[in-house]
Each structure stands twice: as C-alpha cells, then as structure tokens.
Amino acid sequence: MPFKQLVFSGVQPTGNLHLGNYLGAITKFVALQDNYDCIYCVVDMHAITVWQEPAELTHTTREVTAAFLACGIDPKKHIIFNQSQVAEHTELTWVFNCVARLGWLNRMTQFKEKAGKDRENVSVGLFAYPNLMAADILVYRATHVPVGEDQKQHLELSRDIAQKFNNDFAKSISERGFGDAFFPLPEPIIQGPATRVMSLRDGSKKMSKSDPSDYSRINLTDDADNIAQKIRKARTDPEPLPSEEKGLETRPEAENLVGIYAALEGTTRAAVLGQFGGGQFSTFKNALVDLAVARLGPIGAEMKKLMQDPGHIDAILADGSARARVIAAQTMTAVKDIVGFVRS
Ligand code: TRP
C-alpha cells in the first residue's frame, strides 16, 4: 500500500544551537518544505533522558522553535511543535517497547558512547530512547526523515520496529482493512554534500554544544563581532589554500573552513578552492567572515526578537501540537484496534 509522503524530524532542546545544527539539519528542513508536507518537532522528552535544568529546558525549547522560525520554516503550511504536548508519542512508545527486542537496543552505538562506563547509572529512558524516536516518526506514519550520519542507526531501528509490528500483527492489520502494512518503513533523506561541521579549534572533532571552549563553535545567537572573532581565531595551518580538493586531505582545519564556506554559499568545495586556492588564508578568512555574518547575522537577530515574546512562540507550539495531535490520535486509534485493546 502506498503511504502519503510526509517528512518528520526532531531536534533536541539541549544547549546552544550552532552552525553544525544549522548546516547539518535546519537548512535541510527549510529546503524540504517546498516538496513535502513536513512536521518538525522539538523533542523535549528526548532531552530529559539526561538531566536538564527545568528553567533551561523551557528556554531551549523556545529557542529551538525560534531558530526554526528565524531560518524560514513556515508554521502554518507545516507543523512545528514540542513533543511533550502530544501524548500519543509516549503511548506508541509503550507499544514499541513491547515490539523492539533488547538485543536490538543493545547494539545502539550512541547509547554505548553516551553511557560509557557508567551503564548502571544512566536513565532507563536513555536506553529506550530509540523506541521513542521510532514512535515520533511512526505516530504520523511519516515516510521520510532528514537525519545526520549519527542518527542513521536509530532510523534503521525505526524501520525494524515498523517491519516487526507489520509482521507480528499482519492478520489483525489486514482484517481491519489496512492492507498488508500499517506502518511505512521510513527512509532517511541525506541530501546535499555531507555537511559535517567540525570544531574551529580542532578539525578532528565535531562542532559541539558541549565543547568547553565557546571559540570552538559559532552559535546561531552570536552577533557579528562574535562571529568575526571566532573565525579569525579559528585554527589553521601555515600553508596557503590548495587549488584542488585533494590538497585538503591532510589538513582538517582548512578542509572544515572550506566546507563551511561552500555550505553557506550553496556551492562546492572545488568552486571555493577555484576562487581562493593559492591565496593566503587571511584573505579567505575575511571572505568567510563576511559570508557568515551575512547569512547568520539576520537569523541571530530574528531569534533574539522572537525570544522577547515567549507568548508568541508558545502559541505557535500550541497550534502545531493541536494539529499534530489530530494525526497522532488517528494512528493511535488504529494501533489500539490492531493490538486488541478495548476502547470506547
Ligand atoms: N534523536 C535525534 C537527535 O538526537 C532527535 C530525534 C528525535 C529525531 N526524534 C526524531 C530525529 C525523529 C529524526 C526523527 O538528533
């Protein structure tokens, strides 16, 4: 049975949004609006799988929403909401807790990395987190999910869960007129050149909100002076820029800055090197400062403006949640019938 095409993705409200989130996720979300119906979710329930200071969680939830809006996601044509306002996510998670196998979750590399040696002491939620992610997507029967490399394994698990649900309940699904599959197998959308944005202090580490040095990242709320300072101080090597991509292979810091330029400009690394190759790094950095300020400055300013009116942001989340709930409730009604729950 063909499923209606629908895009779903989520962003965790934990810490500052930075250039990596912008180029890796949010710009992709923006681009997909033209060709798909999209649901973008601020996943506050995922956030609390590790401790979040309550006031901070509220603030960051609004800030991610502000970033969505400032970057150009249209909350009327599409849906922007926060996860905890649609209880069906949690309801479906329970069913999925009973579909997914312990062995599947045990293989999740992100859990192993996050739990580290402290396995006995992390929350049960952190372990079950991929089931919640599967429920996020499948409660809307979404077909396409823009995700970064680091979430591909979780998305595969979502497919496995959808598949096992479809198999386990095949008879009930067909008896209730849903054909041979109730859930679609959601596909990743990994568009454009892989935009892996690395730390400005160390080209071998990803740009991260948890890096102790604020100079390692450009935050979406940084002003023009901050952006300029961080790029000027970004680590480089003494060589001029190469004219071809091959020359970047052993130069992670140079490669990162060229990649950032290309992504912000919407062009290729080769084209950037065609323009700046052979020249001094300082010339290139000046151009990068101008470009980054031109692209990010207005976003940061708009976010600040939006954050001054939390009531307006909350109203957008309330509206999005109400619309999301309508779809999610339909799915849950069907799931309850398929599973055999008595309902009124
Ligand atoms: N786990 C994702 C992350 O940490 C966020 C997320 C939650 C998500 N639910 C999702 C992404 C559903 C895509 C689809 O980045």
Tab-separated table of C-alpha atoms and ligand atoms in Angstrom:
chain	number	residue	atom	x	y	z
A	1	MET	CA	0.000	0.000	0.000
A	2	PRO	CA	1.432	3.404	-0.889
A	3	PHE	CA	1.794	5.793	2.027
A	4	LYS	CA	1.300	9.520	1.732
A	5	GLN	CA	4.708	11.184	1.610
A	6	LEU	CA	5.433	13.019	4.815
A	7	VAL	CA	8.620	14.373	6.335
A	8	PHE	CA	9.270	14.207	10.078
A	9	SER	CA	12.328	15.256	12.013
A	10	GLY	CA	13.257	16.270	15.516
A	11	VAL	CA	15.808	18.469	17.230
A	12	GLN	CA	16.703	18.150	20.894
A	13	PRO	CA	16.428	21.284	23.014
A	14	THR	CA	19.721	20.815	24.793
A	15	GLY	CA	22.268	23.609	24.841
A	16	ASN	CA	23.081	26.156	22.174
A	17	LEU	CA	22.209	25.688	18.552
A	18	HIS	CA	25.310	26.182	16.461
A	19	LEU	CA	26.492	26.269	12.874
A	20	GLY	CA	26.645	22.466	12.798
A	21	ASN	CA	22.933	22.174	13.615
A	22	TYR	CA	22.158	24.898	11.111
A	23	LEU	CA	24.056	23.473	8.143
A	24	GLY	CA	23.554	19.824	9.091
A	25	ALA	CA	19.838	19.914	9.867
A	26	ILE	CA	17.857	23.139	9.836
A	27	THR	CA	18.767	24.306	6.306
A	28	LYS	CA	17.730	20.864	5.053
A	29	PHE	CA	14.409	21.155	6.893
A	30	VAL	CA	13.842	24.509	5.235
A	31	ALA	CA	14.580	23.153	1.757
A	32	LEU	CA	12.200	20.193	2.131
A	33	GLN	CA	9.205	22.465	2.720
A	34	ASP	CA	8.728	23.064	-0.984
A	35	ASN	CA	8.298	19.423	-1.920
A	36	TYR	CA	6.792	17.729	1.125
A	37	ASP	CA	4.404	18.210	3.989
A	38	CYS	CA	6.715	18.498	6.974
A	39	ILE	CA	6.429	18.028	10.717
A	40	TYR	CA	9.309	19.422	12.773
A	41	CYS	CA	9.395	18.570	16.434
A	42	VAL	CA	11.312	19.982	19.372
A	43	VAL	CA	11.951	16.724	21.193
A	44	ASP	CA	11.854	17.780	24.829
A	45	MET	CA	11.112	14.229	26.011
A	46	HIS	CA	14.294	13.013	24.345
A	47	ALA	CA	16.162	15.812	26.095
A	48	ILE	CA	15.273	14.590	29.593
A	49	THR	CA	16.898	11.193	29.006
A	50	VAL	CA	19.828	13.046	30.542
A	51	TRP	CA	19.358	15.648	33.289
A	52	GLN	CA	18.021	19.043	32.174
A	53	GLU	CA	17.608	22.012	34.453
A	54	PRO	CA	13.846	22.751	34.156
A	55	ALA	CA	14.090	26.508	33.504
A	56	GLU	CA	16.845	25.845	30.988
A	57	LEU	CA	14.728	23.216	29.193
A	58	THR	CA	11.864	25.692	28.826
A	59	HIS	CA	14.229	28.319	27.478
A	60	THR	CA	15.946	25.999	24.990
A	61	THR	CA	12.643	24.577	23.757
A	62	ARG	CA	11.582	28.101	22.846
A	63	GLU	CA	14.991	28.852	21.383
A	64	VAL	CA	14.932	25.865	19.010
A	65	THR	CA	11.433	26.930	17.961
A	66	ALA	CA	12.714	30.465	17.377
A	67	ALA	CA	15.538	29.041	15.250
A	68	PHE	CA	13.067	27.071	13.119
A	69	LEU	CA	11.045	30.230	12.551
A	70	ALA	CA	14.028	32.523	12.002
A	71	CYS	CA	15.502	30.148	9.433
A	72	GLY	CA	12.277	30.200	7.457
A	73	ILE	CA	10.175	27.195	8.398
A	74	ASP	CA	6.550	28.126	7.826
A	75	PRO	CA	4.477	27.096	10.887
A	76	LYS	CA	1.186	27.500	9.024
A	77	LYS	CA	1.929	25.376	5.966
A	78	HIS	CA	3.838	22.833	8.038
A	79	ILE	CA	3.799	21.797	11.679
A	80	ILE	CA	6.184	22.960	14.379
A	81	PHE	CA	5.516	21.662	17.884
A	82	ASN	CA	7.118	20.254	21.008
A	83	GLN	CA	6.916	16.545	21.650
A	84	SER	CA	5.587	16.562	25.215
A	85	GLN	CA	2.350	18.252	24.106
A	86	VAL	CA	1.304	15.236	22.067
A	87	ALA	CA	0.838	12.355	24.493
A	88	GLU	CA	0.413	9.851	21.657
A	89	HIS	CA	4.204	9.764	21.221
A	90	THR	CA	4.530	8.170	24.638
A	91	GLU	CA	1.558	5.891	24.135
A	92	LEU	CA	3.006	4.466	20.941
A	93	THR	CA	6.422	4.192	22.583
A	94	TRP	CA	4.987	1.720	25.067
A	95	VAL	CA	3.699	-0.495	22.282
A	96	PHE	CA	7.107	-0.233	20.608
A	97	ASN	CA	8.847	-1.096	23.887
A	98	CYS	CA	7.000	-4.379	23.534
A	99	VAL	CA	7.886	-4.821	19.843
A	100	ALA	CA	11.595	-3.893	19.873
A	101	ARG	CA	13.977	-6.536	21.225
A	102	LEU	CA	16.509	-5.938	23.971
A	103	GLY	CA	19.240	-7.183	21.655
A	104	TRP	CA	18.417	-4.539	19.058
A	105	LEU	CA	18.778	-1.715	21.557
A	106	ASN	CA	21.925	-3.257	22.986
A	107	ARG	CA	23.581	-2.708	19.635
A	108	MET	CA	22.987	1.057	19.540
A	109	THR	CA	26.384	2.702	19.360
A	110	GLN	CA	25.134	6.078	20.563
A	111	PHE	CA	23.885	4.506	23.790
A	112	LYS	CA	27.207	2.768	24.319
A	113	GLU	CA	29.043	6.042	23.775
A	114	LYS	CA	26.751	8.097	25.976
A	115	ALA	CA	26.547	5.560	28.781
A	116	GLY	CA	30.257	4.775	28.699
A	117	LYS	CA	31.446	3.024	31.826
A	118	ASP	CA	28.516	4.335	33.830
A	119	ARG	CA	25.922	1.931	32.401
A	120	GLU	CA	24.326	1.080	35.739
A	121	ASN	CA	23.680	4.712	36.420
A	122	VAL	CA	22.162	6.121	33.216
A	123	SER	CA	18.406	6.514	32.898
A	124	VAL	CA	16.226	3.753	31.509
A	125	GLY	CA	14.980	6.471	29.152
A	126	LEU	CA	18.418	6.828	27.587
A	127	PHE	CA	18.366	3.136	26.714
A	128	ALA	CA	14.798	3.181	25.368
A	129	TYR	CA	15.315	6.477	23.532
A	130	PRO	CA	15.374	4.933	20.022
A	131	ASN	CA	11.903	3.469	20.635
A	132	LEU	CA	10.613	6.956	21.394
A	133	MET	CA	12.272	8.188	18.206
A	134	ALA	CA	10.539	5.437	16.214
A	135	ALA	CA	7.230	6.455	17.775
A	136	ASP	CA	7.853	10.133	16.903
A	137	ILE	CA	8.121	9.230	13.249
A	138	LEU	CA	5.580	6.440	13.012
A	139	VAL	CA	2.797	8.068	15.024
A	140	TYR	CA	2.463	10.258	11.893
A	141	ARG	CA	3.260	7.349	9.575
A	142	ALA	CA	5.966	9.610	8.162
A	143	THR	CA	7.846	8.277	5.141
A	144	HIS	CA	10.945	10.496	5.003
A	145	VAL	CA	13.295	11.592	7.746
A	146	PRO	CA	16.127	14.059	7.255
A	147	VAL	CA	18.854	12.921	9.627
A	148	GLY	CA	22.581	13.215	10.052
A	149	GLU	CA	25.031	10.316	9.967
A	150	ASP	CA	24.840	9.943	13.754
A	151	GLN	CA	21.098	9.113	13.633
A	152	LYS	CA	21.171	6.601	10.798
A	153	GLN	CA	21.358	3.620	13.104
A	154	HIS	CA	18.372	4.879	15.085
A	155	LEU	CA	16.416	5.313	11.877
A	156	GLU	CA	17.242	1.756	10.828
A	157	LEU	CA	15.883	0.629	14.179
A	158	SER	CA	12.685	2.558	13.442
A	159	ARG	CA	12.370	0.602	10.211
A	160	ASP	CA	12.954	-2.669	12.053
A	161	ILE	CA	10.253	-1.782	14.565
A	162	ALA	CA	7.800	-0.808	11.809
A	163	GLN	CA	8.557	-4.032	9.974
A	164	LYS	CA	8.166	-6.237	13.049
A	165	PHE	CA	4.903	-4.536	14.013
A	166	ASN	CA	3.603	-5.079	10.471
A	167	ASN	CA	4.632	-8.753	10.628
A	168	ASP	CA	3.532	-9.549	14.178
A	169	PHE	CA	0.105	-8.010	13.626
A	170	ALA	CA	-0.255	-8.862	9.922
A	171	LYS	CA	-3.520	-10.728	10.393
A	172	SER	CA	-5.118	-8.045	12.540
A	173	ILE	CA	-3.864	-5.300	10.199
A	174	SER	CA	-5.434	-6.881	7.155
A	175	GLU	CA	-8.659	-7.805	8.989
A	176	ARG	CA	-9.085	-4.149	9.870
A	177	GLY	CA	-8.686	-3.043	6.298
A	178	PHE	CA	-5.158	-1.610	6.487
A	179	GLY	CA	-3.799	-3.879	3.778
A	180	ASP	CA	-0.510	-5.658	4.284
A	181	ALA	CA	1.348	-2.969	6.197
A	182	PHE	CA	0.174	-0.441	8.733
A	183	PHE	CA	3.433	1.455	9.162
A	184	PRO	CA	5.638	2.686	6.320
A	185	LEU	CA	9.346	1.914	6.555
A	186	PRO	CA	10.687	5.456	6.962
A	187	GLU	CA	13.609	6.391	4.763
A	188	PRO	CA	16.484	8.684	5.573
A	189	ILE	CA	16.919	11.791	3.486
A	190	ILE	CA	20.573	12.610	3.401
A	191	GLN	CA	20.698	15.453	0.944
A	192	GLY	CA	23.457	17.521	-0.407
A	193	PRO	CA	27.133	17.153	0.338
A	194	ALA	CA	27.680	15.750	3.810
A	195	THR	CA	27.960	18.892	5.874
A	196	ARG	CA	29.950	17.722	8.819
A	197	VAL	CA	30.930	20.874	10.611
A	198	MET	CA	33.987	20.444	12.799
A	199	SER	CA	35.266	22.378	15.805
A	200	LEU	CA	37.022	25.649	14.961
A	201	ARG	CA	39.737	24.703	17.456
A	202	ASP	CA	40.322	21.120	16.343
A	203	GLY	CA	39.431	19.916	12.863
A	204	SER	CA	39.222	16.309	14.007
A	205	LYS	CA	36.331	16.881	16.440
A	206	LYS	CA	32.721	17.652	15.566
A	207	MET	CA	31.439	21.122	16.376
A	208	SER	CA	29.573	20.533	19.614
A	209	LYS	CA	27.468	22.356	22.157
A	210	SER	CA	29.332	20.563	24.927
A	211	ASP	CA	32.834	21.713	23.968
A	212	PRO	CA	34.077	23.810	26.918
A	213	SER	CA	35.549	26.412	24.545
A	214	ASP	CA	32.960	28.747	23.028
A	215	TYR	CA	35.588	29.540	20.375
A	216	SER	CA	35.131	26.012	19.027
A	217	ARG	CA	31.701	26.843	17.623
A	218	ILE	CA	29.579	29.559	16.077
A	219	ASN	CA	26.260	29.794	17.890
A	220	LEU	CA	23.170	30.837	15.980
A	221	THR	CA	22.694	33.628	18.507
A	222	ASP	CA	26.253	35.027	18.129
A	223	ASP	CA	26.375	38.607	16.882
A	224	ALA	CA	28.534	39.846	14.000
A	225	ASP	CA	31.505	40.681	16.254
A	226	ASN	CA	31.435	37.239	17.880
A	227	ILE	CA	31.258	35.505	14.517
A	228	ALA	CA	34.136	37.549	13.102
A	229	GLN	CA	36.320	36.959	16.158
A	230	LYS	CA	35.720	33.230	16.198
A	231	ILE	CA	36.521	32.806	12.511
A	232	ARG	CA	39.651	34.965	12.771
A	233	LYS	CA	40.843	32.861	15.706
A	234	ALA	CA	39.906	29.558	14.080
A	235	ARG	CA	42.849	27.195	13.934
A	236	THR	CA	44.581	26.842	10.565
A	237	ASP	CA	47.952	25.755	9.305
A	238	PRO	CA	50.651	27.981	7.798
A	239	GLU	CA	50.202	26.808	4.171
A	240	PRO	CA	48.164	28.789	1.635
A	241	LEU	CA	44.924	27.177	0.463
A	242	PRO	CA	45.353	24.446	-2.162
A	243	SER	CA	43.730	24.803	-5.582
A	244	GLU	CA	42.269	21.292	-5.557
A	245	GLU	CA	40.298	19.253	-3.040
A	246	LYS	CA	42.995	16.626	-2.828
A	247	GLY	CA	45.227	19.192	-1.179
A	248	LEU	CA	42.786	19.344	1.774
A	249	GLU	CA	43.085	15.677	2.664
A	250	THR	CA	45.670	16.036	5.401
A	251	ARG	CA	44.518	19.471	6.512
A	252	PRO	CA	41.352	19.039	8.583
A	253	GLU	CA	41.115	22.666	9.741
A	254	ALA	CA	41.462	24.055	6.220
A	255	GLU	CA	39.016	21.462	4.931
A	256	ASN	CA	36.473	22.422	7.582
A	257	LEU	CA	36.575	26.140	6.797
A	258	VAL	CA	36.341	25.492	3.067
A	259	GLY	CA	33.395	23.159	3.711
A	260	ILE	CA	31.656	25.781	5.840
A	261	TYR	CA	32.166	28.402	3.139
A	262	ALA	CA	30.802	26.088	0.453
A	263	ALA	CA	27.747	25.165	2.520
A	264	LEU	CA	26.947	28.774	3.461
A	265	GLU	CA	27.340	29.865	-0.156
A	266	GLY	CA	25.456	26.848	-1.535
A	267	THR	CA	28.354	25.812	-3.761
A	268	THR	CA	31.028	23.100	-3.910
A	269	ARG	CA	34.398	22.912	-2.205
A	270	ALA	CA	36.017	22.732	-5.620
A	271	ALA	CA	34.423	26.043	-6.601
A	272	VAL	CA	35.587	27.649	-3.350
A	273	LEU	CA	39.138	26.438	-3.959
A	274	GLY	CA	38.911	27.655	-7.544
A	275	GLN	CA	38.293	31.093	-6.152
A	276	PHE	CA	40.634	31.139	-3.134
A	277	GLY	CA	43.221	28.438	-3.914
A	278	GLY	CA	46.831	29.621	-3.855
A	279	GLY	CA	45.865	32.711	-1.878
A	280	GLN	CA	46.638	33.489	1.744
A	281	PHE	CA	44.466	32.098	4.463
A	282	SER	CA	43.777	35.571	5.803
A	283	THR	CA	42.119	36.625	2.530
A	284	PHE	CA	39.907	33.555	2.626
A	285	LYS	CA	39.068	34.086	6.281
A	286	ASN	CA	37.988	37.666	5.617
A	287	ALA	CA	35.652	36.453	2.892
A	288	LEU	CA	34.333	33.744	5.213
A	289	VAL	CA	33.667	36.313	7.939
A	290	ASP	CA	31.652	38.443	5.504
A	291	LEU	CA	29.693	35.466	4.240
A	292	ALA	CA	28.984	34.031	7.700
A	293	VAL	CA	27.887	37.409	9.057
A	294	ALA	CA	25.643	37.978	6.035
A	295	ARG	CA	23.985	34.570	6.410
A	296	LEU	CA	23.835	34.131	10.183
A	297	GLY	CA	23.555	37.713	11.404
A	298	PRO	CA	19.897	38.129	10.383
A	299	ILE	CA	18.994	34.714	11.835
A	300	GLY	CA	20.513	35.538	15.210
A	301	ALA	CA	18.787	38.920	15.232
A	302	GLU	CA	15.411	37.383	14.373
A	303	MET	CA	15.845	34.733	17.074
A	304	LYS	CA	16.549	37.415	19.663
A	305	LYS	CA	13.461	39.311	18.581
A	306	LEU	CA	11.276	36.203	18.763
A	307	MET	CA	12.663	35.273	22.179
A	308	GLN	CA	11.453	38.593	23.543
A	309	ASP	CA	7.882	37.370	23.097
A	310	PRO	CA	7.685	33.851	24.549
A	311	GLY	CA	3.888	34.041	24.448
A	312	HIS	CA	4.017	34.180	20.664
A	313	ILE	CA	6.367	31.180	20.463
A	314	ASP	CA	4.204	29.199	22.880
A	315	ALA	CA	1.131	29.990	20.777
A	316	ILE	CA	2.860	28.580	17.676
A	317	LEU	CA	3.788	25.426	19.591
A	318	ALA	CA	0.227	25.105	20.901
A	319	ASP	CA	-1.214	25.423	17.404
A	320	GLY	CA	1.286	22.940	15.957
A	321	SER	CA	0.639	20.499	18.790
A	322	ALA	CA	-3.116	20.642	18.261
A	323	ARG	CA	-2.695	19.867	14.570
A	324	ALA	CA	-0.153	17.131	15.236
A	325	ARG	CA	-2.446	15.563	17.831
A	326	VAL	CA	-5.233	15.114	15.286
A	327	ILE	CA	-2.994	12.930	13.084
A	328	ALA	CA	-1.373	11.122	16.016
A	329	ALA	CA	-4.751	10.319	17.586
A	330	GLN	CA	-5.950	8.658	14.377
A	331	THR	CA	-2.885	6.456	14.314
A	332	MET	CA	-3.299	5.503	17.963
A	333	THR	CA	-6.941	4.583	17.495
A	334	ALA	CA	-5.923	2.217	14.719
A	335	VAL	CA	-2.973	0.848	16.704
A	336	LYS	CA	-5.226	0.108	19.681
A	337	ASP	CA	-7.627	-1.810	17.443
A	338	ILE	CA	-4.791	-3.669	15.753
A	339	VAL	CA	-3.211	-4.652	19.083
A	340	GLY	CA	-6.582	-5.646	20.544
A	341	PHE	CA	-7.003	-3.025	23.234
A	342	VAL	CA	-10.628	-2.422	24.183
A	343	ARG	CA	-11.517	1.215	23.721
A	344	SER	CA	-14.607	3.334	23.998
B	1	TRP	N1	17.480	11.571	18.130
B	1	TRP	C1	17.580	12.753	17.323
B	1	TRP	C2	18.861	13.509	17.666
B	1	TRP	O1	19.371	13.386	18.739
B	1	TRP	C3	16.413	13.661	17.518
B	1	TRP	C4	15.139	12.992	17.149
B	1	TRP	C5	14.178	12.559	17.991
B	1	TRP	C6	14.695	12.687	15.843
B	1	TRP	N2	13.140	12.006	17.321
B	1	TRP	C7	13.428	12.056	15.997
B	1	TRP	C8	15.240	12.860	14.570
B	1	TRP	C9	12.718	11.599	14.900
B	1	TRP	C10	14.521	12.404	13.470
B	1	TRP	C11	13.271	11.781	13.639
B	1	TRP	O2	19.343	14.274	16.852
